[in-house]
Every structure is written in structure tokens, then in C-alpha cells.
PDB file of C-alpha atoms in Angstrom:
ATOM      1  CA  MET A1106     -43.742   9.751 -81.892  1.00  0.00           C
ATOM      2  CA  ALA A1107     -47.436  10.670 -81.646  1.00  0.00           C
ATOM      3  CA  ILE A1108     -48.298  14.311 -82.314  1.00  0.00           C
ATOM      4  CA  SER A1109     -51.073  15.972 -80.270  1.00  0.00           C
ATOM      5  CA  GLY A1110     -53.856  17.947 -81.895  1.00  0.00           C
ATOM      6  CA  GLU A1111     -52.413  21.256 -80.800  1.00  0.00           C
ATOM      7  CA  ASP A1112     -49.088  20.551 -82.340  1.00  0.00           C
ATOM      8  CA  ARG A1113     -50.710  19.265 -85.523  1.00  0.00           C
ATOM      9  CA  TYR A1114     -52.786  22.401 -85.825  1.00  0.00           C
ATOM     10  CA  ALA A1115     -49.776  24.656 -85.400  1.00  0.00           C
ATOM     11  CA  ALA A1116     -47.847  22.640 -87.951  1.00  0.00           C
ATOM     12  CA  THR A1117     -50.594  23.007 -90.555  1.00  0.00           C
ATOM     13  CA  GLY A1118     -50.349  26.774 -90.187  1.00  0.00           C
ATOM     14  CA  GLY A1119     -53.854  27.448 -88.794  1.00  0.00           C
ATOM     15  CA  ASP A1120     -55.288  30.959 -88.915  1.00  0.00           C
ATOM     16  CA  SER A1121     -54.363  33.464 -86.282  1.00  0.00           C
ATOM     17  CA  ALA A1122     -57.938  33.745 -84.914  1.00  0.00           C
ATOM     18  CA  GLY A1123     -58.159  30.059 -84.271  1.00  0.00           C
ATOM     19  CA  GLY A1124     -54.771  30.133 -82.544  1.00  0.00           C
ATOM     20  CA  LYS A1125     -55.837  33.007 -80.318  1.00  0.00           C
ATOM     21  CA  LEU A1126     -59.069  31.219 -79.385  1.00  0.00           C
ATOM     22  CA  TRP A1127     -57.122  28.097 -78.483  1.00  0.00           C
ATOM     23  CA  ASN A1128     -54.784  30.108 -76.339  1.00  0.00           C
ATOM     24  CA  LEU A1129     -57.726  31.723 -74.554  1.00  0.00           C
ATOM     25  CA  CYS A1130     -59.117  28.327 -73.738  1.00  0.00           C
ATOM     26  CA  ARG A1131     -55.814  27.487 -72.099  1.00  0.00           C
ATOM     27  CA  MET A1132     -55.910  30.556 -69.803  1.00  0.00           C
ATOM     28  CA  PRO A1133     -56.183  29.860 -66.037  1.00  0.00           C
ATOM     29  CA  PHE A1134     -59.439  31.830 -65.535  1.00  0.00           C
ATOM     30  CA  TRP A1135     -61.336  29.083 -67.353  1.00  0.00           C
ATOM     31  CA  GLN A1136     -60.850  26.923 -64.211  1.00  0.00           C
ATOM     32  CA  PRO A1137     -64.171  26.442 -62.328  1.00  0.00           C
ATOM     33  CA  SER A1138     -62.738  27.586 -58.992  1.00  0.00           C
ATOM     34  CA  GLY A1139     -61.095  30.679 -60.477  1.00  0.00           C
ATOM     35  CA  ALA A1140     -57.735  29.636 -59.086  1.00  0.00           C
ATOM     36  CA  PRO A1141     -54.786  28.859 -61.330  1.00  0.00           C
ATOM     37  CA  ALA A1142     -53.997  25.230 -61.798  1.00  0.00           C
ATOM     38  CA  PRO A1143     -51.088  24.125 -59.645  1.00  0.00           C
ATOM     39  CA  ALA A1144     -47.969  23.342 -61.541  1.00  0.00           C
ATOM     40  CA  PRO A1145     -46.862  19.708 -61.322  1.00  0.00           C
ATOM     41  CA  PRO A1146     -43.953  19.190 -59.028  1.00  0.00           C
ATOM     42  CA  SER A1147     -40.693  19.084 -60.844  1.00  0.00           C
ATOM     43  CA  SER A1148     -38.059  16.505 -60.285  1.00  0.00           C
ATOM     44  CA  SER A1149     -35.824  19.046 -58.596  1.00  0.00           C
ATOM     45  CA  SER A1150     -38.488  20.036 -56.009  1.00  0.00           C
ATOM     46  CA  ALA A1151     -39.304  16.405 -55.375  1.00  0.00           C
ATOM     47  CA  GLY A1152     -35.678  15.758 -54.804  1.00  0.00           C
ATOM     48  CA  ILE A1153     -35.548  18.670 -52.371  1.00  0.00           C
ATOM     49  CA  HIS A1154     -38.545  17.371 -50.398  1.00  0.00           C
ATOM     50  CA  HIS A1155     -37.109  13.894 -50.368  1.00  0.00           C
ATOM     51  CA  SER A1156     -33.753  15.149 -49.198  1.00  0.00           C
ATOM     52  CA  ALA A1157     -35.463  17.279 -46.537  1.00  0.00           C
ATOM     53  CA  GLY A1158     -37.310  14.243 -45.275  1.00  0.00           C
ATOM     54  CA  ARG A1159     -34.123  12.249 -45.244  1.00  0.00           C
ATOM     55  CA  TYR A1160     -32.366  15.110 -43.411  1.00  0.00           C
ATOM     56  CA  GLY A1161     -35.136  15.156 -40.822  1.00  0.00           C
ATOM     57  CA  HIS A1162     -34.695  11.442 -40.195  1.00  0.00           C
ATOM     58  CA  GLU A1163     -30.966  11.798 -40.121  1.00  0.00           C
ATOM     59  CA  GLY A1164     -31.291  14.797 -37.830  1.00  0.00           C
ATOM     60  CA  GLY A1165     -33.391  12.723 -35.459  1.00  0.00           C
ATOM     61  CA  ALA A1166     -30.721  10.049 -35.567  1.00  0.00           C
ATOM     62  CA  VAL A1167     -28.087  12.657 -34.791  1.00  0.00           C
ATOM     63  CA  VAL A1168     -30.109  13.915 -31.863  1.00  0.00           C
ATOM     64  CA  GLY A1169     -30.457  10.372 -30.592  1.00  0.00           C
ATOM     65  CA  ASP A1170     -26.735   9.791 -31.006  1.00  0.00           C
ATOM     66  CA  GLY A1171     -26.079  13.026 -29.131  1.00  0.00           C
ATOM     67  CA  GLY A1172     -28.147  11.837 -26.184  1.00  0.00           C
ATOM     68  CA  ALA A1173     -26.295   8.535 -26.130  1.00  0.00           C
ATOM     69  CA  GLN A1174     -22.985  10.366 -26.359  1.00  0.00           C
ATOM     70  CA  GLY A1175     -24.024  12.622 -23.440  1.00  0.00           C
ATOM     71  CA  ALA A1176     -24.898   9.626 -21.281  1.00  0.00           C
ATOM     72  CA  GLN A1177     -21.627   7.973 -22.200  1.00  0.00           C
ATOM     73  CA  ALA A1178     -19.716  11.159 -21.372  1.00  0.00           C
ATOM     74  CA  GLY A1179     -21.480  11.343 -17.993  1.00  0.00           C
ATOM     75  CA  SER A1180     -20.482   7.784 -17.160  1.00  0.00           C
ATOM     76  CA  ILE A1181     -16.912   8.467 -18.231  1.00  0.00           C
ATOM     77  CA  SER A1182     -16.778  11.608 -16.075  1.00  0.00           C
ATOM     78  CA  SER A1183     -18.051   9.689 -13.026  1.00  0.00           C
ATOM     79  CA  VAL A1184     -15.405   7.018 -13.561  1.00  0.00           C
ATOM     80  CA  ALA A1185     -12.745   9.705 -13.958  1.00  0.00           C
ATOM     81  CA  LYS A1186     -13.850  11.349 -10.711  1.00  0.00           C
ATOM     82  CA  SER A1187     -13.603   8.033  -8.904  1.00  0.00           C
ATOM     83  CA  LEU A1188     -10.069   7.571 -10.222  1.00  0.00           C
ATOM     84  CA  LEU A1189      -8.955  11.049  -9.178  1.00  0.00           C
ATOM     85  CA  PRO A1190      -7.158  11.269  -5.817  1.00  0.00           C
ATOM     86  CA  ALA A1191      -9.326  12.396  -2.933  1.00  0.00           C
ATOM     87  CA  ARG A1192      -8.863  15.852  -1.517  1.00  0.00           C
ATOM     88  CA  ARG A1193      -6.329  15.913   1.307  1.00  0.00           C
ATOM     89  CA  ARG A1194      -7.559  16.736   4.778  1.00  0.00           C
ATOM     90  CA  LEU A1195      -4.162  16.889   6.497  1.00  0.00           C
ATOM     91  CA  ARG A1196      -0.972  18.839   5.926  1.00  0.00           C
ATOM     92  CA  LEU A1197       2.219  17.035   6.889  1.00  0.00           C
ATOM     93  CA  ASP A1198       5.658  18.418   7.733  1.00  0.00           C
ATOM     94  CA  PRO A1199       7.854  16.784   6.461  1.00  0.00           C
ATOM     95  CA  PRO A1200       5.480  16.062   3.594  1.00  0.00           C
ATOM     96  CA  ASN A1201       6.657  12.635   2.389  1.00  0.00           C
ATOM     97  CA  LYS A1202       9.582  11.407   4.539  1.00  0.00           C
ATOM     98  CA  LEU A1203      10.371  10.464   8.117  1.00  0.00           C
ATOM     99  CA  TYR A1204      13.893  11.345   9.212  1.00  0.00           C
ATOM    100  CA  PHE A1205      15.659   9.258  11.874  1.00  0.00           C
ATOM    101  CA  PRO A1206      19.164   9.691  13.282  1.00  0.00           C
ATOM    102  CA  TYR A1207      21.219   6.692  12.285  1.00  0.00           C
ATOM    103  CA  GLN A1208      22.348   4.988  15.496  1.00  0.00           C
ATOM    104  CA  PRO A1209      22.607   1.189  15.015  1.00  0.00           C
ATOM    105  CA  GLY A1210      21.501  -0.908  17.961  1.00  0.00           C
ATOM    106  CA  GLN A1211      19.450   1.907  19.535  1.00  0.00           C
ATOM    107  CA  GLN A1212      15.909   3.130  19.521  1.00  0.00           C
ATOM    108  CA  VAL A1213      15.685   6.459  17.738  1.00  0.00           C
ATOM    109  CA  ARG A1214      12.890   8.949  17.251  1.00  0.00           C
ATOM    110  CA  SER A1215      11.390  10.985  14.457  1.00  0.00           C
ATOM    111  CA  ALA A1216       8.677  13.646  14.471  1.00  0.00           C
ATOM    112  CA  ILE A1217       6.039  14.844  12.062  1.00  0.00           C
ATOM    113  CA  ARG A1218       3.710  17.816  12.300  1.00  0.00           C
ATOM    114  CA  ILE A1219       0.088  17.061  11.335  1.00  0.00           C
ATOM    115  CA  LYS A1220      -2.439  19.839  10.745  1.00  0.00           C
ATOM    116  CA  ASN A1221      -6.124  19.518   9.934  1.00  0.00           C
ATOM    117  CA  THR A1222      -6.742  21.809   6.950  1.00  0.00           C
ATOM    118  CA  SER A1223     -10.387  20.837   6.431  1.00  0.00           C
ATOM    119  CA  LYS A1224     -13.532  22.432   7.854  1.00  0.00           C
ATOM    120  CA  SER A1225     -14.590  19.371   9.850  1.00  0.00           C
ATOM    121  CA  HIS A1226     -13.156  17.122  12.542  1.00  0.00           C
ATOM    122  CA  VAL A1227     -10.752  14.535  11.143  1.00  0.00           C
ATOM    123  CA  ALA A1228      -9.383  11.333  12.646  1.00  0.00           C
ATOM    124  CA  PHE A1229      -5.942  10.110  11.584  1.00  0.00           C
ATOM    125  CA  LYS A1230      -4.175   6.822  12.058  1.00  0.00           C
ATOM    126  CA  PHE A1231      -0.630   5.501  11.574  1.00  0.00           C
ATOM    127  CA  GLN A1232       0.264   2.253   9.854  1.00  0.00           C
ATOM    128  CA  THR A1233       3.708   0.780   9.200  1.00  0.00           C
ATOM    129  CA  THR A1234       5.294  -2.089   7.330  1.00  0.00           C
ATOM    130  CA  ALA A1235       7.467  -2.888  10.395  1.00  0.00           C
ATOM    131  CA  PRO A1236       5.125  -3.043  13.411  1.00  0.00           C
ATOM    132  CA  LYS A1237       7.618  -5.089  15.461  1.00  0.00           C
ATOM    133  CA  SER A1238      10.335  -2.428  15.398  1.00  0.00           C
ATOM    134  CA  CYS A1239       8.241   0.762  15.120  1.00  0.00           C
ATOM    135  CA  PHE A1240       5.468   2.420  17.067  1.00  0.00           C
ATOM    136  CA  MET A1241       3.877   5.864  17.083  1.00  0.00           C
ATOM    137  CA  ARG A1242       2.842   8.265  19.822  1.00  0.00           C
ATOM    138  CA  PRO A1243       0.002   8.931  19.526  1.00  0.00           C
ATOM    139  CA  PRO A1244      -0.978   6.118  17.124  1.00  0.00           C
ATOM    140  CA  GLY A1245      -4.026   8.142  16.158  1.00  0.00           C
ATOM    141  CA  ALA A1246      -6.123  11.098  17.233  1.00  0.00           C
ATOM    142  CA  ILE A1247      -8.995  13.374  16.255  1.00  0.00           C
ATOM    143  CA  LEU A1248      -8.137  16.901  15.190  1.00  0.00           C
ATOM    144  CA  ALA A1249     -10.503  19.844  15.173  1.00  0.00           C
ATOM    145  CA  PRO A1250     -10.502  22.182  12.142  1.00  0.00           C
ATOM    146  CA  GLY A1251      -7.160  24.010  12.079  1.00  0.00           C
ATOM    147  CA  GLU A1252      -5.712  21.987  14.975  1.00  0.00           C
ATOM    148  CA  THR A1253      -2.070  20.871  14.841  1.00  0.00           C
ATOM    149  CA  ILE A1254      -0.276  18.049  16.599  1.00  0.00           C
ATOM    150  CA  ILE A1255       3.313  16.792  16.521  1.00  0.00           C
ATOM    151  CA  ALA A1256       3.463  13.002  16.515  1.00  0.00           C
ATOM    152  CA  THR A1257       6.565  11.090  17.572  1.00  0.00           C
ATOM    153  CA  VAL A1258       7.638   7.918  15.787  1.00  0.00           C
ATOM    154  CA  PHE A1259       9.952   5.411  17.465  1.00  0.00           C
ATOM    155  CA  LYS A1260      12.089   2.926  15.567  1.00  0.00           C
ATOM    156  CA  PHE A1261      14.731   0.430  16.547  1.00  0.00           C
ATOM    157  CA  VAL A1262      17.730   0.613  14.221  1.00  0.00           C
ATOM    158  CA  GLU A1263      19.280  -2.751  13.519  1.00  0.00           C
ATOM    159  CA  HIS A1264      22.921  -3.275  12.670  1.00  0.00           C
ATOM    160  CA  PRO A1265      23.583  -3.464   8.927  1.00  0.00           C
ATOM    161  CA  GLU A1266      24.272  -6.813   7.292  1.00  0.00           C
ATOM    162  CA  ASN A1267      27.216  -7.348   4.955  1.00  0.00           C
ATOM    163  CA  ASN A1268      28.298  -3.701   5.285  1.00  0.00           C
ATOM    164  CA  GLU A1269      25.054  -2.531   3.734  1.00  0.00           C
ATOM    165  CA  ASN A1270      24.693   1.224   3.408  1.00  0.00           C
ATOM    166  CA  VAL A1271      21.493   1.743   5.369  1.00  0.00           C
ATOM    167  CA  LEU A1272      21.723   5.530   5.019  1.00  0.00           C
ATOM    168  CA  GLN A1273      20.791   5.251   1.361  1.00  0.00           C
ATOM    169  CA  LYS A1274      18.408   2.294   1.499  1.00  0.00           C
ATOM    170  CA  CYS A1275      15.567   1.486   3.878  1.00  0.00           C
ATOM    171  CA  LYS A1276      12.456  -0.501   3.016  1.00  0.00           C
ATOM    172  CA  VAL A1277      10.373   0.544   6.019  1.00  0.00           C
ATOM    173  CA  LYS A1278       7.410   2.778   5.177  1.00  0.00           C
ATOM    174  CA  PHE A1279       4.639   4.481   7.093  1.00  0.00           C
ATOM    175  CA  LYS A1280       1.107   5.261   6.009  1.00  0.00           C
ATOM    176  CA  ILE A1281      -1.180   7.946   7.397  1.00  0.00           C
ATOM    177  CA  LEU A1282      -4.935   7.456   6.993  1.00  0.00           C
ATOM    178  CA  SER A1283      -7.585  10.112   7.553  1.00  0.00           C
ATOM    179  CA  LEU A1284     -11.300   9.864   8.200  1.00  0.00           C
ATOM    180  CA  LYS A1285     -13.917  12.595   8.429  1.00  0.00           C
ATOM    181  CA  VAL A1286     -15.956  12.384  11.645  1.00  0.00           C
ATOM    182  CA  LYS A1287     -19.124  14.155  12.723  1.00  0.00           C
ATOM    183  CA  GLY A1288     -17.663  16.151  15.609  1.00  0.00           C
ATOM    184  CA  PRO A1289     -15.503  16.045  18.709  1.00  0.00           C
ATOM    185  CA  MET A1290     -15.326  12.544  20.130  1.00  0.00           C
ATOM    186  CA  GLU A1291     -12.901  10.156  21.728  1.00  0.00           C
ATOM    187  CA  TYR A1292     -10.500   8.482  19.312  1.00  0.00           C
ATOM    188  CA  ALA A1293     -10.821   4.744  18.800  1.00  0.00           C
ATOM    189  CA  PRO A1294      -9.047   2.603  16.167  1.00  0.00           C
ATOM    190  CA  GLU A1295     -12.357   0.889  15.436  1.00  0.00           C
ATOM    191  CA  LEU A1296     -13.508   4.043  13.644  1.00  0.00           C
ATOM    192  CA  PHE A1297     -11.416   3.067  10.620  1.00  0.00           C
ATOM    193  CA  ASP A1298     -12.643  -0.533  10.724  1.00  0.00           C
ATOM    194  CA  GLU A1299     -16.275   0.567  10.683  1.00  0.00           C
ATOM    195  CA  GLN A1300     -15.834   3.086   7.857  1.00  0.00           C
ATOM    196  CA  LYS A1301     -13.201   1.575   5.591  1.00  0.00           C
ATOM    197  CA  ASP A1302     -14.784   2.953   2.420  1.00  0.00           C
ATOM    198  CA  GLN A1303     -14.544   6.546   3.649  1.00  0.00           C
ATOM    199  CA  ALA A1304     -10.943   6.372   4.886  1.00  0.00           C
ATOM    200  CA  VAL A1305      -8.394   8.179   2.714  1.00  0.00           C
ATOM    201  CA  VAL A1306      -4.672   7.470   2.408  1.00  0.00           C
ATOM    202  CA  GLU A1307      -3.125  10.853   3.059  1.00  0.00           C
ATOM    203  CA  LYS A1308       0.488   9.938   2.464  1.00  0.00           C
ATOM    204  CA  ILE A1309       2.964   7.095   2.367  1.00  0.00           C
ATOM    205  CA  LEU A1310       6.113   8.175   4.194  1.00  0.00           C
ATOM    206  CA  ARG A1311       9.532   6.779   3.392  1.00  0.00           C
ATOM    207  CA  VAL A1312      12.171   6.353   6.091  1.00  0.00           C
ATOM    208  CA  VAL A1313      15.411   8.311   5.670  1.00  0.00           C
ATOM    209  CA  PHE A1314      18.355   8.012   8.064  1.00  0.00           C
ATOM    210  CA  LEU A1315      20.472  11.032   8.951  1.00  0.00           C
ATOM    211  CA  ASN A1316      24.179  10.853   9.661  1.00  0.00           C
ATOM    212  CA  VAL A1317      24.686  12.102  13.221  1.00  0.00           C
ATOM    213  CA  GLU A1318      28.420  12.520  12.617  1.00  0.00           C
ATOM    214  CA  ASN A1319      27.714  15.077   9.909  1.00  0.00           C
ATOM    215  CA  PRO A1320      24.722  17.072  11.192  1.00  0.00           C
ATOM    216  CA  GLY A1321      22.811  19.287   8.801  1.00  0.00           C
ATOM    217  CA  PRO A1322      19.707  21.482   8.761  1.00  0.00           C
ATOM    218  CA  GLN A1323      17.394  18.488   8.536  1.00  0.00           C
ATOM    219  CA  LEU A1324      18.771  16.994  11.753  1.00  0.00           C
ATOM    220  CA  GLU A1325      18.459  20.360  13.494  1.00  0.00           C
ATOM    221  CA  LYS A1326      14.834  20.664  12.369  1.00  0.00           C
ATOM    222  CA  LEU A1327      14.170  17.136  13.644  1.00  0.00           C
ATOM    223  CA  ASN A1328      15.582  17.986  17.078  1.00  0.00           C
ATOM    224  CA  ASN A1329      13.398  21.107  17.267  1.00  0.00           C
ATOM    225  CA  GLN A1330      10.285  19.131  16.397  1.00  0.00           C
ATOM    226  CA  LEU A1331      11.130  16.484  18.992  1.00  0.00           C
ATOM    227  CA  ALA A1332      11.553  19.197  21.636  1.00  0.00           C
ATOM    228  CA  GLU A1333       8.140  20.656  20.698  1.00  0.00           C
ATOM    229  CA  ALA A1334       6.577  17.196  20.884  1.00  0.00           C
ATOM    230  CA  GLU A1335       8.007  16.623  24.377  1.00  0.00           C
ATOM    231  CA  ALA A1336       6.786  20.027  25.569  1.00  0.00           C
ATOM    232  CA  ALA A1337       3.308  19.346  24.224  1.00  0.00           C
ATOM    233  CA  LEU A1338       3.254  15.931  25.913  1.00  0.00           C
ATOM    234  CA  GLU A1339       4.217  17.456  29.271  1.00  0.00           C
ATOM    235  CA  ALA A1340       1.544  20.114  28.855  1.00  0.00           C
ATOM    236  CA  ARG A1341      -1.107  17.435  28.264  1.00  0.00           C
ATOM    237  CA  LYS A1342      -0.028  15.594  31.418  1.00  0.00           C
ATOM    238  CA  LYS A1343      -0.629  18.649  33.625  1.00  0.00           C
ATOM    239  CA  PRO A1344      -4.141  18.964  35.062  1.00  0.00           C
ATOM    240  CA  PRO A1345      -6.168  21.773  33.552  1.00  0.00           C
ATOM    241  CA  GLU A1346      -6.195  25.018  35.479  1.00  0.00           C
ATOM    242  CA  GLU A1347      -9.483  25.975  37.097  1.00  0.00           C
ATOM    243  CA  ASN A1348     -10.605  29.411  36.026  1.00  0.00           C
ATOM    244  CA  GLY A1349     -13.675  29.438  38.317  1.00  0.00           C
ATOM    245  CA  PRO A1350     -13.818  30.449  41.988  1.00  0.00           C
ATOM    246  CA  LYS A1351     -11.450  28.563  44.252  1.00  0.00           C
ATOM    247  CA  ILE A1352     -13.085  26.326  46.818  1.00  0.00           C
ATOM    248  CA  VAL A1353     -11.552  26.500  50.267  1.00  0.00           C
ATOM    249  CA  GLY A1354     -10.232  23.184  51.494  1.00  0.00           C
ATOM    250  CA  GLU A1355     -12.197  21.297  54.108  1.00  0.00           C
ATOM    251  CA  GLY A1356      -9.436  21.591  56.707  1.00  0.00           C
ATOM    252  CA  LEU A1357      -9.258  25.369  56.359  1.00  0.00           C
ATOM    253  CA  VAL A1358     -13.013  25.691  56.774  1.00  0.00           C
ATOM    254  CA  ILE A1359     -12.980  23.580  59.946  1.00  0.00           C
ATOM    255  CA  ASP A1360     -10.037  25.528  61.428  1.00  0.00           C
ATOM    256  CA  GLU A1361     -11.755  28.839  60.786  1.00  0.00           C
ATOM    257  CA  TRP A1362     -14.964  27.548  62.393  1.00  0.00           C
ATOM    258  CA  LYS A1363     -13.054  26.420  65.498  1.00  0.00           C
ATOM    259  CA  GLU A1364     -11.331  29.773  65.793  1.00  0.00           C
ATOM    260  CA  ARG A1365     -14.621  31.668  65.642  1.00  0.00           C
ATOM    261  CA  ARG A1366     -16.180  29.357  68.263  1.00  0.00           C
ATOM    262  CA  GLU A1367     -13.260  29.833  70.622  1.00  0.00           C
ATOM    263  CA  ARG A1368     -13.544  33.605  70.295  1.00  0.00           C
ATOM    264  CA  TYR A1369     -17.269  33.423  70.966  1.00  0.00           C
ATOM    265  CA  LEU A1370     -16.820  31.259  74.078  1.00  0.00           C
ATOM    266  CA  ALA A1371     -14.104  33.550  75.399  1.00  0.00           C
ATOM    267  CA  GLN A1372     -16.346  36.559  74.937  1.00  0.00           C
ATOM    268  CA  GLN A1373     -19.173  34.817  76.796  1.00  0.00           C
ATOM    269  CA  GLN A1374     -16.902  34.078  79.753  1.00  0.00           C
ATOM    270  CA  VAL A1375     -15.804  37.706  79.921  1.00  0.00           C
ATOM    271  CA  GLU A1376     -19.424  38.896  79.955  1.00  0.00           C
ATOM    272  CA  VAL A1377     -20.274  36.448  82.778  1.00  0.00           C
ATOM    273  CA  VAL A1378     -17.351  37.681  84.925  1.00  0.00           C
ATOM    274  CA  ASP A1379     -18.320  41.318  84.358  1.00  0.00           C
ATOM    275  CA  SER A1380     -21.909  40.635  85.413  1.00  0.00           C
ATOM    276  CA  VAL A1381     -20.770  38.959  88.645  1.00  0.00           C
TER     277      VAL A1381
END
């Protein structure tokens, strides 16, 4: 290995004065600018700077990945919202069943109370899997916020085949659709055809038959609802009462006018006789 001059001089045991002079020459103040010479970067500091640079790049990559993950999470949340069931606008009673008295060979009735629980006008519509043997009254309507109506459902009960227990099994179902409308208007079924994307399935109702020979609380509740539905229907048939001033009929006006004229003519005749 080659030996520098400094090391060779120290090895030969040079005098102390020469060593001190050499050390003075190595002092930092001999630099022309008066500033100490910068120390060469060590391997450890270089490694630190290199790792910091790599961390910065990796950090940028992490930030980029975070943005991509945020966009992906947003798309997932939008898909999840689309899959969630829509908020109900109507409250039904009974909530998920239609009860009919079991009377084979006859047309029976059921009733359901429908209330608009939203803050806007809502149109509703009935649908059934057995349109030939079932119909609804009314088949649809528009409810104001907080308004309630009792709908009546009619169904023809067929005789069972092969001693089938119809009380425990019935495939007929009903569906209630709702649609938000701008305000009070006349109901038309075409509303749901024009705005199919905005219609919401409120509930699918299953048909349950009640044994009339063994009445229970559910049959009693059904009879009360049917009585309320009939009373409401009769109330709608009556003409609205007029709260304003009553207009006298034409015949009464004419009779009163004739009576006044007769009194006037009689008074004129009396005055003529008195003058004579």
C-alpha cells in the first residue's frame, strides 16, 4: 500500500516544530474564503438522502393510490345507494297481508288503510297477479301529505280442488306502487306509465283467508275497516255542503214579486175609491 508524505514523515519521527507547522497548514483558516472546508458526505448521510428521495417518490405514489381509492370508494358508495331500498312514502295497515273471509263460491272483500307519510303529494296504484278474479276500489288515487284512505279489495273465492287447504296456501299477491307528484291533480293510471323509473314498490301483499266459523280479532278488525270504507264512500257520494250565502230559488223570488205587486195594486184601488 502506498504511504503518503505525511504518514512517512510521522513514521520517521520528525521534529516537533515541523509537525506543528504541518498541522497549522492543515487548519481551516488557510482557506481563501475563510470558511471551513465542507466535510465530504459520508455513506450514511448519502443513504439517508437516497432513502428520503425514495420515500418522497413512494409518498407520492401513496397519495396517488389514495386518490384512486377515494374515487373507487365513491363509486362503490353510489352503487350501494342504488341497491338500498327506497324510502317508503306510504304506511299500510295491515302492513304486508290482505285478509279475506273464506267463503268458497262467493265474492269477498278485504280492506287496507293507506296513509301518506311523506311531505309531498303521492299517487298510489294497485296491481295483482289475478286480475280476472280481483279488483280494487279505488284502483289508485293521489293522497295529500298526511291524508289517509281505506281501500277495498274484492276477490272471488273459488272452490278448492282435491280437498286443498286454501286457508294455509294462496298464491295470489297484490302490489302497491307509489309515485311522487308535483301537487294536487286528478289521478290517472298513465302517470305510472310516463314515470316508470320514479315509481317505487311500496309493498307486496300476500293473501290470507280467515275462517268465518272461528272468528278472531283479525276478522273483527277487517269488519271494522270495511265499515269505515263504506262510510267514507257514502260521504264522498254526497254533494259538498255550501258554506256561502244561500241563493233563493227562482220560484220563491217570483212568488214574492207577485205578492208585492198584488198588494200594491190593491192599495192603488183603495186610494182611487177614497178620492172618489
